[in-house]
Amino acid sequence: MTTTETVAGITLHRNRGEGTPLVLLHGIGSNAESWAPLMAVLPPGLDVIAWDAPGYGTSAPVEPESPTPSDYAAALLRVLDTLGHARVRLMGHSLGSLFAGRFAALHPDRVERLALLSPALGYGVTAGPLPANVQARIDDLTALGPQDFAARRAARLVYDPENRPTVMEGVRRSMAAVNPPGYAQAVHALGAGDLLADAPKLTMPTLVATGLEDVVTPPDNARRLHAALPNPLRLAELPAAGHAMPQEFPRELAAILAETLLA
């Protein structure tokens, strides 16, 4: 059974269990709900924690108006310290991969194994305006509002959305629930992040996975990242999967995790 609690200002959705926790960080247009299909098929008895990132749901935002992934890593560190977890298995999806990679680069002793799904690599912009395509995310949400924003963008995350209505509805629902100020902060973190620069510091065993039909973070992102890792596990490429891979193929992803991250 999944329970909800607030720890260090962050809302956590949790399947309580034993052993080293598995911590899940969602993407930019999402929330912890996006992990529900995967959490439902992971091995019973596993301790699984999915956060609503700072500024999402009822989670407190990070303090800087224009944060970097390090600010989100600091929030995660506070959560883990409060819970008393010295080491975790950490998995991020999309922007969550950028945050997970930054946390693991800063605190390698705290991460037993790492998984980076549909990884957003970031843009490495630490000063000046955001790239136009990144700024457009904020502008579109401001102009449209969350509901229309989700209605227009959700289908890009799912491969063959007409034949996956349940997945589409889950993606749309999560995207429609974003808080515009928290989303804007996350967009700034996307602009500032640089996962490829962090990759050589990721000394723990690291899985990378991608959907071969992903048009948001294309498979080449995952291949470049995997090639830059010092201690890579499998590069998993899922046919017929789009960007919302954990929702599209939760059982297949759970099987990959059982052989790698959870081994």
Coordinates of C-alpha atoms in Angstrom, one line a residue:
M1 CA 0.0 0.0 0.0
T2 CA 1.3 3.4 -0.9
T3 CA 1.3 6.0 1.8
T4 CA 2.0 9.8 1.7
E5 CA 4.0 11.8 4.2
T6 CA 5.8 15.1 4.3
V7 CA 9.5 15.0 5.2
A8 CA 11.7 18.1 5.3
G9 CA 9.0 20.0 3.4
I10 CA 8.8 17.4 0.6
T11 CA 5.8 15.2 -0.1
L12 CA 6.8 11.5 -0.4
H13 CA 4.7 8.7 -1.8
R14 CA 6.0 5.4 -0.3
N15 CA 5.7 1.7 -0.4
R16 CA 7.2 0.8 2.9
G17 CA 9.5 -2.2 3.0
E18 CA 12.9 -3.5 4.0
G19 CA 16.5 -3.1 2.7
T20 CA 18.1 -0.2 0.9
P21 CA 15.4 2.2 -0.3
L22 CA 14.8 2.8 -4.0
V23 CA 14.2 6.6 -4.5
L24 CA 12.4 7.8 -7.6
L25 CA 12.6 11.3 -9.0
H26 CA 10.1 12.3 -11.7
G27 CA 10.3 14.5 -14.8
I28 CA 9.6 18.1 -15.3
G29 CA 6.0 17.9 -16.4
S30 CA 5.0 15.3 -13.9
N31 CA 4.8 14.3 -10.3
A32 CA 5.2 11.2 -8.1
E33 CA 2.0 9.7 -9.6
S34 CA 3.9 9.0 -12.8
W35 CA 5.7 6.2 -10.9
A36 CA 2.5 4.5 -9.7
P37 CA 2.4 1.9 -12.5
L38 CA 6.0 0.9 -11.8
M39 CA 5.6 0.9 -8.0
A40 CA 2.7 -1.5 -8.4
V41 CA 4.8 -4.2 -10.1
L42 CA 8.1 -3.9 -8.2
P43 CA 9.0 -6.8 -5.9
P44 CA 6.8 -6.8 -2.7
G45 CA 8.7 -5.8 0.4
L46 CA 10.9 -3.3 -1.4
D47 CA 11.1 0.1 0.3
V48 CA 10.2 2.6 -2.5
I49 CA 10.1 6.4 -2.1
A50 CA 8.8 8.7 -4.8
W51 CA 9.0 12.4 -4.2
D52 CA 6.9 15.3 -5.5
A53 CA 9.9 17.5 -6.4
P54 CA 10.3 20.8 -4.7
G55 CA 7.6 23.2 -6.1
Y56 CA 5.4 20.3 -7.2
G57 CA 2.2 19.2 -5.4
T58 CA 2.4 20.4 -1.8
S59 CA 6.3 20.2 -1.7
A60 CA 8.0 23.4 -0.6
P61 CA 9.9 25.1 -3.5
V62 CA 13.7 25.5 -3.5
E63 CA 14.7 29.0 -2.5
P64 CA 16.5 30.5 -5.6
E65 CA 14.1 31.9 -8.2
S66 CA 16.5 30.5 -10.9
P67 CA 17.9 27.3 -9.3
T68 CA 20.3 24.7 -10.5
P69 CA 20.2 20.9 -10.1
S70 CA 22.4 21.3 -7.0
D71 CA 19.5 23.0 -5.2
Y72 CA 17.3 20.0 -5.8
A73 CA 20.1 17.7 -4.8
A74 CA 20.3 19.6 -1.5
A75 CA 16.6 19.1 -0.9
L76 CA 17.0 15.4 -1.5
L77 CA 19.9 15.3 0.9
R78 CA 17.7 16.9 3.6
V79 CA 15.0 14.3 3.0
L80 CA 17.4 11.4 3.3
D81 CA 19.1 12.8 6.3
T82 CA 15.8 13.3 8.0
L83 CA 14.7 9.7 7.2
G84 CA 18.1 8.4 8.4
H85 CA 19.0 6.7 5.1
A86 CA 22.7 6.6 4.7
R87 CA 22.6 4.9 1.3
V88 CA 19.9 4.5 -1.4
R89 CA 19.4 3.2 -4.8
L90 CA 18.4 6.2 -6.9
M91 CA 16.5 6.5 -10.1
G92 CA 15.5 9.5 -12.1
H93 CA 13.3 10.0 -15.2
S94 CA 13.9 12.8 -17.7
L95 CA 14.7 16.0 -15.6
G96 CA 14.7 13.6 -12.6
S97 CA 17.8 12.0 -14.2
L98 CA 19.5 15.4 -14.2
F99 CA 18.7 15.8 -10.5
A100 CA 19.7 12.2 -9.6
G101 CA 23.0 12.5 -11.5
R102 CA 23.8 15.7 -9.7
F103 CA 23.0 14.2 -6.3
A104 CA 25.1 11.1 -7.1
A105 CA 28.0 13.3 -8.3
L106 CA 28.0 15.4 -5.2
H107 CA 27.3 12.5 -2.7
P108 CA 28.6 9.3 -4.3
D109 CA 28.9 7.6 -0.9
R110 CA 25.1 7.9 -0.5
V111 CA 24.2 6.1 -3.8
E112 CA 24.6 2.3 -4.0
R113 CA 23.3 2.1 -7.6
L114 CA 21.9 4.6 -10.0
A115 CA 19.4 4.5 -12.9
L116 CA 18.9 7.3 -15.4
L117 CA 15.8 6.9 -17.6
S118 CA 15.0 8.9 -20.7
P119 CA 17.8 11.3 -19.5
A120 CA 17.5 15.1 -20.0
L121 CA 21.1 16.2 -20.4
G122 CA 20.6 19.9 -19.6
Y123 CA 22.0 22.9 -21.4
G124 CA 24.8 24.1 -19.2
V125 CA 23.6 27.7 -19.1
T126 CA 24.7 29.2 -15.8
A127 CA 24.4 32.9 -16.8
G128 CA 22.2 34.9 -19.2
P129 CA 18.9 34.0 -20.7
L130 CA 17.6 30.5 -21.2
P131 CA 17.7 29.0 -24.7
A132 CA 14.6 30.0 -26.6
N133 CA 13.2 26.4 -26.7
V134 CA 13.7 26.1 -22.9
Q135 CA 12.1 29.5 -22.1
A136 CA 9.2 28.5 -24.4
R137 CA 8.2 26.0 -21.8
I138 CA 7.6 28.7 -19.2
D139 CA 5.9 31.0 -21.7
D140 CA 3.6 28.3 -23.0
L141 CA 2.5 27.3 -19.5
T142 CA 1.9 31.0 -18.6
A143 CA -0.1 31.6 -21.7
L144 CA -2.2 28.5 -21.7
G145 CA -2.5 27.5 -18.0
P146 CA -1.8 24.0 -16.8
Q147 CA -4.9 22.2 -18.2
D148 CA -4.5 23.5 -21.8
F149 CA -0.7 23.1 -21.6
A150 CA -1.1 19.5 -20.7
A151 CA -3.7 18.9 -23.4
R152 CA -1.3 20.2 -26.0
R153 CA 1.9 18.6 -24.8
A154 CA 1.0 15.3 -23.2
A155 CA 0.7 13.3 -26.5
R156 CA 4.4 14.0 -27.3
L157 CA 5.4 11.9 -24.3
V158 CA 3.6 8.7 -25.4
Y159 CA 4.3 6.6 -28.4
D160 CA 1.1 5.7 -30.3
P161 CA -1.0 7.6 -27.9
E162 CA -4.3 6.8 -29.6
N163 CA -3.9 3.2 -28.7
R164 CA -2.7 3.9 -25.1
P165 CA -5.5 6.0 -23.7
T166 CA -4.8 5.0 -20.0
V167 CA -1.2 6.0 -20.3
M168 CA -2.2 9.2 -22.1
E169 CA -4.6 10.1 -19.3
G170 CA -2.1 9.5 -16.6
V171 CA 0.5 11.7 -18.4
R172 CA -2.0 14.4 -19.0
R173 CA -3.3 14.4 -15.5
S174 CA 0.2 14.7 -14.0
M175 CA 1.1 17.5 -16.4
A176 CA -2.1 19.4 -15.7
A177 CA -1.3 19.4 -12.0
V178 CA 2.0 21.3 -12.2
N179 CA 2.4 24.5 -10.2
P180 CA 3.5 27.2 -12.6
P181 CA 6.1 28.8 -10.2
G182 CA 7.6 25.4 -9.3
Y183 CA 7.6 24.4 -13.0
A184 CA 9.4 27.7 -13.9
Q185 CA 12.1 26.9 -11.3
A186 CA 12.5 23.4 -12.7
V187 CA 12.9 24.8 -16.2
H188 CA 15.7 27.1 -15.0
A189 CA 17.4 24.0 -13.4
L190 CA 17.0 22.2 -16.8
G191 CA 18.8 25.1 -18.4
A192 CA 21.6 25.2 -15.9
G193 CA 22.2 21.4 -15.7
D194 CA 24.9 19.4 -17.5
L195 CA 24.5 15.7 -16.9
L196 CA 27.3 14.8 -19.3
A197 CA 29.7 16.9 -17.2
D198 CA 28.6 15.0 -14.1
A199 CA 28.8 11.6 -15.8
P200 CA 32.6 11.0 -15.1
K201 CA 31.9 11.5 -11.4
L202 CA 29.2 8.8 -11.3
T203 CA 31.4 6.0 -10.0
M204 CA 28.6 3.7 -8.8
P205 CA 27.1 1.1 -11.1
T206 CA 24.7 3.0 -13.3
L207 CA 21.9 1.9 -15.6
V208 CA 20.7 4.0 -18.5
A209 CA 17.4 3.3 -20.3
T210 CA 15.6 4.9 -23.2
G211 CA 12.6 4.5 -25.3
L212 CA 13.5 4.1 -29.0
E213 CA 10.5 6.2 -30.0
D214 CA 11.3 9.0 -27.5
V215 CA 11.0 12.4 -29.3
V216 CA 11.5 14.5 -26.1
T217 CA 14.9 13.1 -25.0
P218 CA 15.9 11.0 -28.0
P219 CA 17.8 7.7 -27.6
D220 CA 21.1 9.4 -28.6
N221 CA 21.0 11.3 -25.3
A222 CA 21.1 7.9 -23.5
R223 CA 23.8 6.5 -25.7
R224 CA 26.1 9.5 -25.2
L225 CA 25.5 9.4 -21.4
H226 CA 26.1 5.7 -21.2
A227 CA 29.4 6.1 -23.1
A228 CA 30.6 8.7 -20.6
L229 CA 30.0 6.7 -17.5
P230 CA 33.0 5.1 -15.7
N231 CA 31.0 2.2 -14.3
P232 CA 28.1 1.5 -16.6
L233 CA 25.5 -1.2 -16.2
R234 CA 23.2 -2.1 -19.1
L235 CA 22.1 0.4 -21.8
A236 CA 18.4 -0.6 -22.1
E237 CA 16.6 0.4 -25.3
L238 CA 12.9 -0.3 -25.3
P239 CA 11.2 -0.7 -28.7
A240 CA 7.8 1.0 -29.1
A241 CA 8.4 3.1 -25.9
G242 CA 8.2 6.9 -25.9
H243 CA 9.3 9.4 -23.3
A244 CA 6.8 8.1 -20.7
M245 CA 8.6 4.8 -20.5
P246 CA 7.8 4.0 -16.8
Q247 CA 4.1 4.4 -17.6
E248 CA 4.1 2.7 -21.0
F249 CA 6.1 -0.4 -20.0
P250 CA 6.3 -0.7 -16.2
R251 CA 6.6 -4.5 -16.2
E252 CA 9.4 -4.5 -18.7
L253 CA 11.2 -1.8 -16.8
A254 CA 10.7 -3.7 -13.5
A255 CA 12.4 -6.8 -15.1
I256 CA 15.3 -4.7 -16.2
L257 CA 15.7 -3.2 -12.7
A258 CA 15.6 -6.7 -11.2
E259 CA 18.6 -7.6 -13.2
T260 CA 20.6 -4.4 -12.6
L261 CA 19.6 -1.8 -10.0
L262 CA 18.0 -4.2 -7.6
A263 CA 20.4 -7.1 -8.1

